[in-house]
Short mmCIF file of C-alpha atoms in Angstrom, two decimals:
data_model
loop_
_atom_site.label_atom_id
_atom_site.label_comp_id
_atom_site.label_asym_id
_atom_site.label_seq_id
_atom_site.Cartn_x
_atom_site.Cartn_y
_atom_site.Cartn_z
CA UNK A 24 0.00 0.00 0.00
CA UNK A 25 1.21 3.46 -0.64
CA UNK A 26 0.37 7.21 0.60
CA UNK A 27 0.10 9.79 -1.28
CA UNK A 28 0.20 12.99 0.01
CA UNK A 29 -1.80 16.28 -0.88
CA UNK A 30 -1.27 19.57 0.00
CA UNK A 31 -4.66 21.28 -1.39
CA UNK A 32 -8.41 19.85 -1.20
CA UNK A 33 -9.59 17.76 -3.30
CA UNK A 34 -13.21 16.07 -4.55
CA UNK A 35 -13.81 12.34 -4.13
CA UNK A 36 -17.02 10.70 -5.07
CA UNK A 37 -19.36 8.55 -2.74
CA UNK A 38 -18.85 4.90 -3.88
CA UNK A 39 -21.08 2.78 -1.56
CA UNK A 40 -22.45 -0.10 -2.98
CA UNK A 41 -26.03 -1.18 -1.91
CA UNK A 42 -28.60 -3.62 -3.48
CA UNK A 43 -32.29 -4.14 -3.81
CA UNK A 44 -34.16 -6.96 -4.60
CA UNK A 45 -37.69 -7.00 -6.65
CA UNK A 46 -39.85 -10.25 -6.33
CA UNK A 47 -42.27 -11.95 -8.97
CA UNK A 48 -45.62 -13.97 -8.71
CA UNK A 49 -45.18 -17.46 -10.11
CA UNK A 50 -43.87 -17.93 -13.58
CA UNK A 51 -44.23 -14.15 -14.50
CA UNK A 52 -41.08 -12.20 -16.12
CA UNK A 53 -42.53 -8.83 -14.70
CA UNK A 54 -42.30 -7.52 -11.02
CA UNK A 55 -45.41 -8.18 -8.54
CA UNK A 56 -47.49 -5.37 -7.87
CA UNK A 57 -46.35 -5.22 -4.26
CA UNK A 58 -42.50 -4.66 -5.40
CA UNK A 59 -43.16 -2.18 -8.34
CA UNK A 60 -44.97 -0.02 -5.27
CA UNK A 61 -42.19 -0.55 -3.18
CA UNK A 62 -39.89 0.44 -6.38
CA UNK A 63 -41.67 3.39 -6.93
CA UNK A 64 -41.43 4.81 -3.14
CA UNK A 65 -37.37 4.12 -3.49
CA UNK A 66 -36.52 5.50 -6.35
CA UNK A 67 -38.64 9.10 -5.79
CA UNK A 68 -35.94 9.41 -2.61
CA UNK A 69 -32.91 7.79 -4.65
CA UNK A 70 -31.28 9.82 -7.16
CA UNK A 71 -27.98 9.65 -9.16
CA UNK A 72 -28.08 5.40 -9.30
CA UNK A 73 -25.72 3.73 -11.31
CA UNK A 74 -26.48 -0.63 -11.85
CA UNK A 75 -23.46 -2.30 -11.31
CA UNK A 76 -24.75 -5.87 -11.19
CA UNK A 77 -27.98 -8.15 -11.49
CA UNK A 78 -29.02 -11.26 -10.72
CA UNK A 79 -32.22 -13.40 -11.93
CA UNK A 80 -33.82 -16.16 -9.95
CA UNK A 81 -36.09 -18.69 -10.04
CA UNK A 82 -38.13 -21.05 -7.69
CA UNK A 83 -37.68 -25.06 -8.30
CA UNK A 84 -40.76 -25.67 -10.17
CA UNK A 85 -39.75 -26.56 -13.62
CA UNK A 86 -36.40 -27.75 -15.33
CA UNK A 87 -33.03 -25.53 -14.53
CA UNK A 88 -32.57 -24.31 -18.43
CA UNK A 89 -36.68 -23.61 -18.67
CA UNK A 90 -35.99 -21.47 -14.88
CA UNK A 91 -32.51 -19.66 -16.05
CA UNK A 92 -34.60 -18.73 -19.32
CA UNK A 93 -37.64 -17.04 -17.18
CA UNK A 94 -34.35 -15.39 -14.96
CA UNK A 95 -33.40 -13.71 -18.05
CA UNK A 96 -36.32 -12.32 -18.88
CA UNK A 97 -37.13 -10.88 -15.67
CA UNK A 98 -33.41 -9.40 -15.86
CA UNK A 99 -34.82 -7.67 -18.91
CA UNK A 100 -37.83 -6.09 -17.36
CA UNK A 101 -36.02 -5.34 -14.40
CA UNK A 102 -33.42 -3.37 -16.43
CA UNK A 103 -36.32 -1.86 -18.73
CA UNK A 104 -37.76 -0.56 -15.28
CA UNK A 105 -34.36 1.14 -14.36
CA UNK A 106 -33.62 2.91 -17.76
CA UNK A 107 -37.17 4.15 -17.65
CA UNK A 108 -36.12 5.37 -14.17
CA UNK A 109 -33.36 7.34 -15.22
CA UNK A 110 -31.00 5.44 -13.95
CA UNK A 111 -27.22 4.41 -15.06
CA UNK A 112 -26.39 1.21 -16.33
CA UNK A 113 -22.58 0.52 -15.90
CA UNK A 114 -21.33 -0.08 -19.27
CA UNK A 115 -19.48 -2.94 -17.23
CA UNK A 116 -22.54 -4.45 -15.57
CA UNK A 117 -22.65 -8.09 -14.52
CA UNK A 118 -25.45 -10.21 -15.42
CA UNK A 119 -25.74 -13.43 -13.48
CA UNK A 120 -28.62 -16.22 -14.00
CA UNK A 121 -29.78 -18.73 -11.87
CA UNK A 122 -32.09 -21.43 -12.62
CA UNK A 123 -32.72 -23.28 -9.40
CA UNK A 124 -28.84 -23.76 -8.86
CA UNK A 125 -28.42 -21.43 -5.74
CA UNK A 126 -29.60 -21.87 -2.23
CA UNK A 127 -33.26 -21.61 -2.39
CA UNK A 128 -35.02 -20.38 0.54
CA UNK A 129 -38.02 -22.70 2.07
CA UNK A 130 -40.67 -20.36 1.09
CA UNK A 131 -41.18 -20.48 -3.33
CA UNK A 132 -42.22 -16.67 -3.00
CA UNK A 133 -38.65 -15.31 -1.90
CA UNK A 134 -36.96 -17.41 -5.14
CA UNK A 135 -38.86 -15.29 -7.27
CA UNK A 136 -37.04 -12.20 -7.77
CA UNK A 137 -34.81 -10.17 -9.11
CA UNK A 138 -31.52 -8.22 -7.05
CA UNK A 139 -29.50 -5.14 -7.97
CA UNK A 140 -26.15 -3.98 -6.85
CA UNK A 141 -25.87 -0.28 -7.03
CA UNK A 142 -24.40 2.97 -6.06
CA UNK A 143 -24.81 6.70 -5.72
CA UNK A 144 -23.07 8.60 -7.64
CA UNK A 145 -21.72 12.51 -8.58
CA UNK A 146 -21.94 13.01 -4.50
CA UNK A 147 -18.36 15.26 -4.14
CA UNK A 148 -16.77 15.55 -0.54
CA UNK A 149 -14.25 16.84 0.58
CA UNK A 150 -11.26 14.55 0.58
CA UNK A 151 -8.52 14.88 3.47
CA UNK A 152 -5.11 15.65 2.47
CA UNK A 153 -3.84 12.39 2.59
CA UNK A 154 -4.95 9.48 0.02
CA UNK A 155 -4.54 5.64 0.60
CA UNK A 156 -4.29 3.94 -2.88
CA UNK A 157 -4.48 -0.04 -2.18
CA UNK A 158 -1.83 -1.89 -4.38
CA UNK A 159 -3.59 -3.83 -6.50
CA UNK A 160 -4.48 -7.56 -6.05
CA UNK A 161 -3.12 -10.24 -8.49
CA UNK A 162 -6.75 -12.19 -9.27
CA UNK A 163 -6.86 -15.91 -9.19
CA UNK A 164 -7.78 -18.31 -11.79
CA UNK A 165 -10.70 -19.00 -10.17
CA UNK A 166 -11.69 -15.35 -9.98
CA UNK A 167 -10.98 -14.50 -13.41
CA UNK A 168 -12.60 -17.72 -14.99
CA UNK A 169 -15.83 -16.93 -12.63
CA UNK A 170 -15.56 -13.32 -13.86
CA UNK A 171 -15.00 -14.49 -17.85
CA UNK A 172 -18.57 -17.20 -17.06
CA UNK A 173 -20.81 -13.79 -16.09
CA UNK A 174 -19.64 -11.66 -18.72
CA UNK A 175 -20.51 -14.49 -21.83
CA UNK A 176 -23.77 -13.94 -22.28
CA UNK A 177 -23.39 -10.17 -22.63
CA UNK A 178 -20.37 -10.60 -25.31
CA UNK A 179 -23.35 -12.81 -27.07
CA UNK A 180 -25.92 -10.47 -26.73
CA UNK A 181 -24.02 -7.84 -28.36
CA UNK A 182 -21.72 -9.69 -31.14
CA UNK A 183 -22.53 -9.80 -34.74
CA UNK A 184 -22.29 -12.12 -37.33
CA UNK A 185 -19.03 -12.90 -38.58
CA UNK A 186 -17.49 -11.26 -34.70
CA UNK A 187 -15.37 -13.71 -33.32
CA UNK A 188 -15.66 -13.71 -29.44
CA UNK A 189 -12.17 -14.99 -27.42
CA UNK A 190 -13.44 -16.79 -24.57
CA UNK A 191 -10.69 -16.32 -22.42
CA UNK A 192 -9.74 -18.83 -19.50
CA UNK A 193 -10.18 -22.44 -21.03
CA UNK A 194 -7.70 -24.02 -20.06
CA UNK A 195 -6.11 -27.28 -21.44
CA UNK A 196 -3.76 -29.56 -20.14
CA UNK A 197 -0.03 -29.78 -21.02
CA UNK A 198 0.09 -30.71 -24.97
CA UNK A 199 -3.58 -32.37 -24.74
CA UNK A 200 -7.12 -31.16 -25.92
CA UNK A 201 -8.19 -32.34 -21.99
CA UNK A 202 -10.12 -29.72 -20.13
CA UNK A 203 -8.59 -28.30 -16.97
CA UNK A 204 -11.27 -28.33 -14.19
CA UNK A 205 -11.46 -24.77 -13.36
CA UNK A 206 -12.69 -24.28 -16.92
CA UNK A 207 -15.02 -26.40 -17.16
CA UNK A 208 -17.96 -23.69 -16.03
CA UNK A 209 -16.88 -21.57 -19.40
CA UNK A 210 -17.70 -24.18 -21.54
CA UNK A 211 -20.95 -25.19 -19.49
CA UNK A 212 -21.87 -21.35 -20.01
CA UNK A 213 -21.04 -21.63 -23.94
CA UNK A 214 -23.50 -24.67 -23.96
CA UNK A 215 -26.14 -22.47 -22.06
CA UNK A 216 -25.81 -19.35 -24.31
CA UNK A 217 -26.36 -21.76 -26.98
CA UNK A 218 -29.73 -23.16 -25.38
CA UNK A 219 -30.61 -19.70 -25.01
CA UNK A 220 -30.22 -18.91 -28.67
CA UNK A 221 -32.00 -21.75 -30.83
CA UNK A 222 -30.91 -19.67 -34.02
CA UNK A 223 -27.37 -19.00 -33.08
CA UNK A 224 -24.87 -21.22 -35.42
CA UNK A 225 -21.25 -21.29 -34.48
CA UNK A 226 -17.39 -22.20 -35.14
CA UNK A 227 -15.23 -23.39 -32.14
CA UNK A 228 -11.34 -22.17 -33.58
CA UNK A 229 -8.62 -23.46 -31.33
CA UNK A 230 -4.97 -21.35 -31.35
CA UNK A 231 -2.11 -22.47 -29.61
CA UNK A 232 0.94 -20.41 -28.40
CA UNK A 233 4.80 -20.73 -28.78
CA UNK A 234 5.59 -22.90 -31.93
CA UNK A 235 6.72 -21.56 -34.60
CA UNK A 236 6.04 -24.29 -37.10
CA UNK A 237 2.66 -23.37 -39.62
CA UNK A 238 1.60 -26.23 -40.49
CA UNK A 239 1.39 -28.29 -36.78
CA UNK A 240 -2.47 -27.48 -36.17
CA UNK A 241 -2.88 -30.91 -35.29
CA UNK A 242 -3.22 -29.72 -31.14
CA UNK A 243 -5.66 -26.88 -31.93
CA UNK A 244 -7.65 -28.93 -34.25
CA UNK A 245 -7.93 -31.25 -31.11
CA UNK A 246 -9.04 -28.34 -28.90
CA UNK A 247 -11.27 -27.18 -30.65
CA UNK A 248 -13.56 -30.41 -31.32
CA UNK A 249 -13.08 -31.43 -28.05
CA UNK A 250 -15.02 -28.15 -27.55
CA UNK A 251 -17.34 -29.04 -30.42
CA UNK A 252 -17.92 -32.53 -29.25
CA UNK A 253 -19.05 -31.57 -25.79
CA UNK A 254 -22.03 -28.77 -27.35
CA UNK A 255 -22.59 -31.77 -29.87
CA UNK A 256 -22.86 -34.10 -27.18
CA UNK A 257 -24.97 -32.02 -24.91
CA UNK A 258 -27.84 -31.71 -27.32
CA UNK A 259 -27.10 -29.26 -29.84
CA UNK A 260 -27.20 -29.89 -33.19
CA UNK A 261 -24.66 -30.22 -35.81
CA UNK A 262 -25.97 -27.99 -38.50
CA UNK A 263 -25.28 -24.75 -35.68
CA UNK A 264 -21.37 -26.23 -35.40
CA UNK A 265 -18.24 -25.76 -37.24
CA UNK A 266 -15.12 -25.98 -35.72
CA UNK A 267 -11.18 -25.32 -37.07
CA UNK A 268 -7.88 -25.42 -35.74
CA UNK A 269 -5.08 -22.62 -36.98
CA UNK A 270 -1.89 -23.79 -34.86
CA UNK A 271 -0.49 -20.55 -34.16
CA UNK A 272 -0.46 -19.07 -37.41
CA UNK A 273 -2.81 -16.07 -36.13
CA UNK A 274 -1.54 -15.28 -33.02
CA UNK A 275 -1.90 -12.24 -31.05
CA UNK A 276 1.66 -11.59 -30.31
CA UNK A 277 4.67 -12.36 -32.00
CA UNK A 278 6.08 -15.81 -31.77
CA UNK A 279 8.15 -16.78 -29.60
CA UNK A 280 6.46 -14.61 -27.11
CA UNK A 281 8.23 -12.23 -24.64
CA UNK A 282 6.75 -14.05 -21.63
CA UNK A 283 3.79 -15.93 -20.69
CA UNK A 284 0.79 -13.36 -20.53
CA UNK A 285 1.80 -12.97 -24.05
CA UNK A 286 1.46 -16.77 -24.46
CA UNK A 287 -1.81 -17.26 -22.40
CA UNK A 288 -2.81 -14.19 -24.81
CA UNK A 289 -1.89 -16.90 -27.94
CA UNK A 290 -3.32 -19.61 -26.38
CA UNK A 291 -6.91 -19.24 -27.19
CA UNK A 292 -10.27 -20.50 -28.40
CA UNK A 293 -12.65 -17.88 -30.60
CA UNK A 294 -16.64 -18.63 -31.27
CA UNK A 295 -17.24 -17.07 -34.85
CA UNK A 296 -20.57 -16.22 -34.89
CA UNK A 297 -22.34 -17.85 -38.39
CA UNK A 298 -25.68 -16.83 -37.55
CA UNK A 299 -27.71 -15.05 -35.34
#
């Protein structure tokens, strides 16, 4: 951690975070009555609000894909509800859906629903003249392949055909097309975006890092059907896949790379989208 001193005033801005949660009669993608009254009394006494995250749940009535389906939609009308509120919606907002895979409460009524992270913003104070700027924290693999799952459907959402979306964070084993555990939830999300988009057809294209040779694809042709074979395998159909390997003949950076974020950067696997 360092200090930095100042030797004038200065303005900060309030960054509290705070959420608030919206609930939903049964099988409905729109707020109850009750909690679009209680919506209305908090927002007439909360100005400046910007959305930093949202989350959509379900009760256990139903299958999980039919229930993280309805928790998208009432994402949507929650979010339609907070534009036509005036409020900000981070350009970095996080989306997360739940089906019925979170810890449900005992009563169906409080699964129902629909919570908001938030804060205040444009609320200058005065700062003292002494600043404490925390030294940033290294993320884990965990953390950034958790962060990576949120983010996918958004990337979806807003990619066009013929965009090519890197997927950062699958992992493979040493020299093999094998999965490493941690990613596994990125390619479970990939197989959910595609449930959630019956029109959407794809290619999987693998990249690997570090050899210079053009014409050894063999390992990325590997990677990518084993990515290809799992979406297959999971119930979509074969006329929405495609899938190619390139080797490293398009990487990112230079081969051989300076060090290994360049190579992790190389390492890849892009969804093309075909058709939307």
């Amino acid at each position: 951690m360092r200090i930095v001193l100042f030797f004038s005033f200065c303005f900060s801005f309030l960054q509290a975070q705070e959420s608030k949660t919206l609930y939903f009669d049964f099988a409905k993608d729109t707020p109850n009555a009750i909690s679009l009254k209680n919506f209305d009394e908090w927002i007439s006494s909360n100005n400046n609000i910007e959305i930093l995250k949202i989350a959509g749940y379900c009760d256990s009535v139903d299958t999980n894909l039919s229930n993280k389906k309805l928790a998208l939609k009432r994402i949507q009308s929650v979010l339609t509800l907070l534009k036509s509120s005036q409020c900000i919606i981070s350009d970095n907002i996080v989306h997360e859906v739940f089906g019925e895979d979170f810890e449900q409460s005992k009563l169906q009524a409080e699964n129902r629903k629909v919570t908001f992270l938030y804060k205040i913003v444009n609320l200058p104070i005065i700062a003292t003249e002494s600043i404490l700027i925390e030294t940033p924290v290294e993320e884990s693999l965990v953390e950034k392949i958790e962060k990576e799952r949120v983010l996918l459907i958004d990337k979806f959402e807003k990619a066009k055909v013929g965009d090519k979306i890197v997927i950062h964070n699958i992992h493979f084993q040493f020299n093999s097309e094998n999965i490493i555990p941690e990613s596994e939830s990125l390619v479970e999300q990939l197989l959910f975006v595609m449930e959630l988009n019956p029109n959407l057809e794809i290619r999987v294209l693998g990249h690997i890092c570090c050899n210079p040779d053009p014409k050894d694809t063999k390992l990325s042709y590997r990677r990518a059907l084993k990515i290809f074979n799992y979406l297959r395998d999971n119930g979509i159909q074969l006329r929405r896949l495609a899938y190619k390997g390139f080797g490293s003949n398009q990487p990112i950076y230079p081969i051989p790379e300076n060090n290994e974020e360049e190579r992790i950067a190389n390492r890849r696997v892009e969804i093309e989208i075909v058709k939307k």
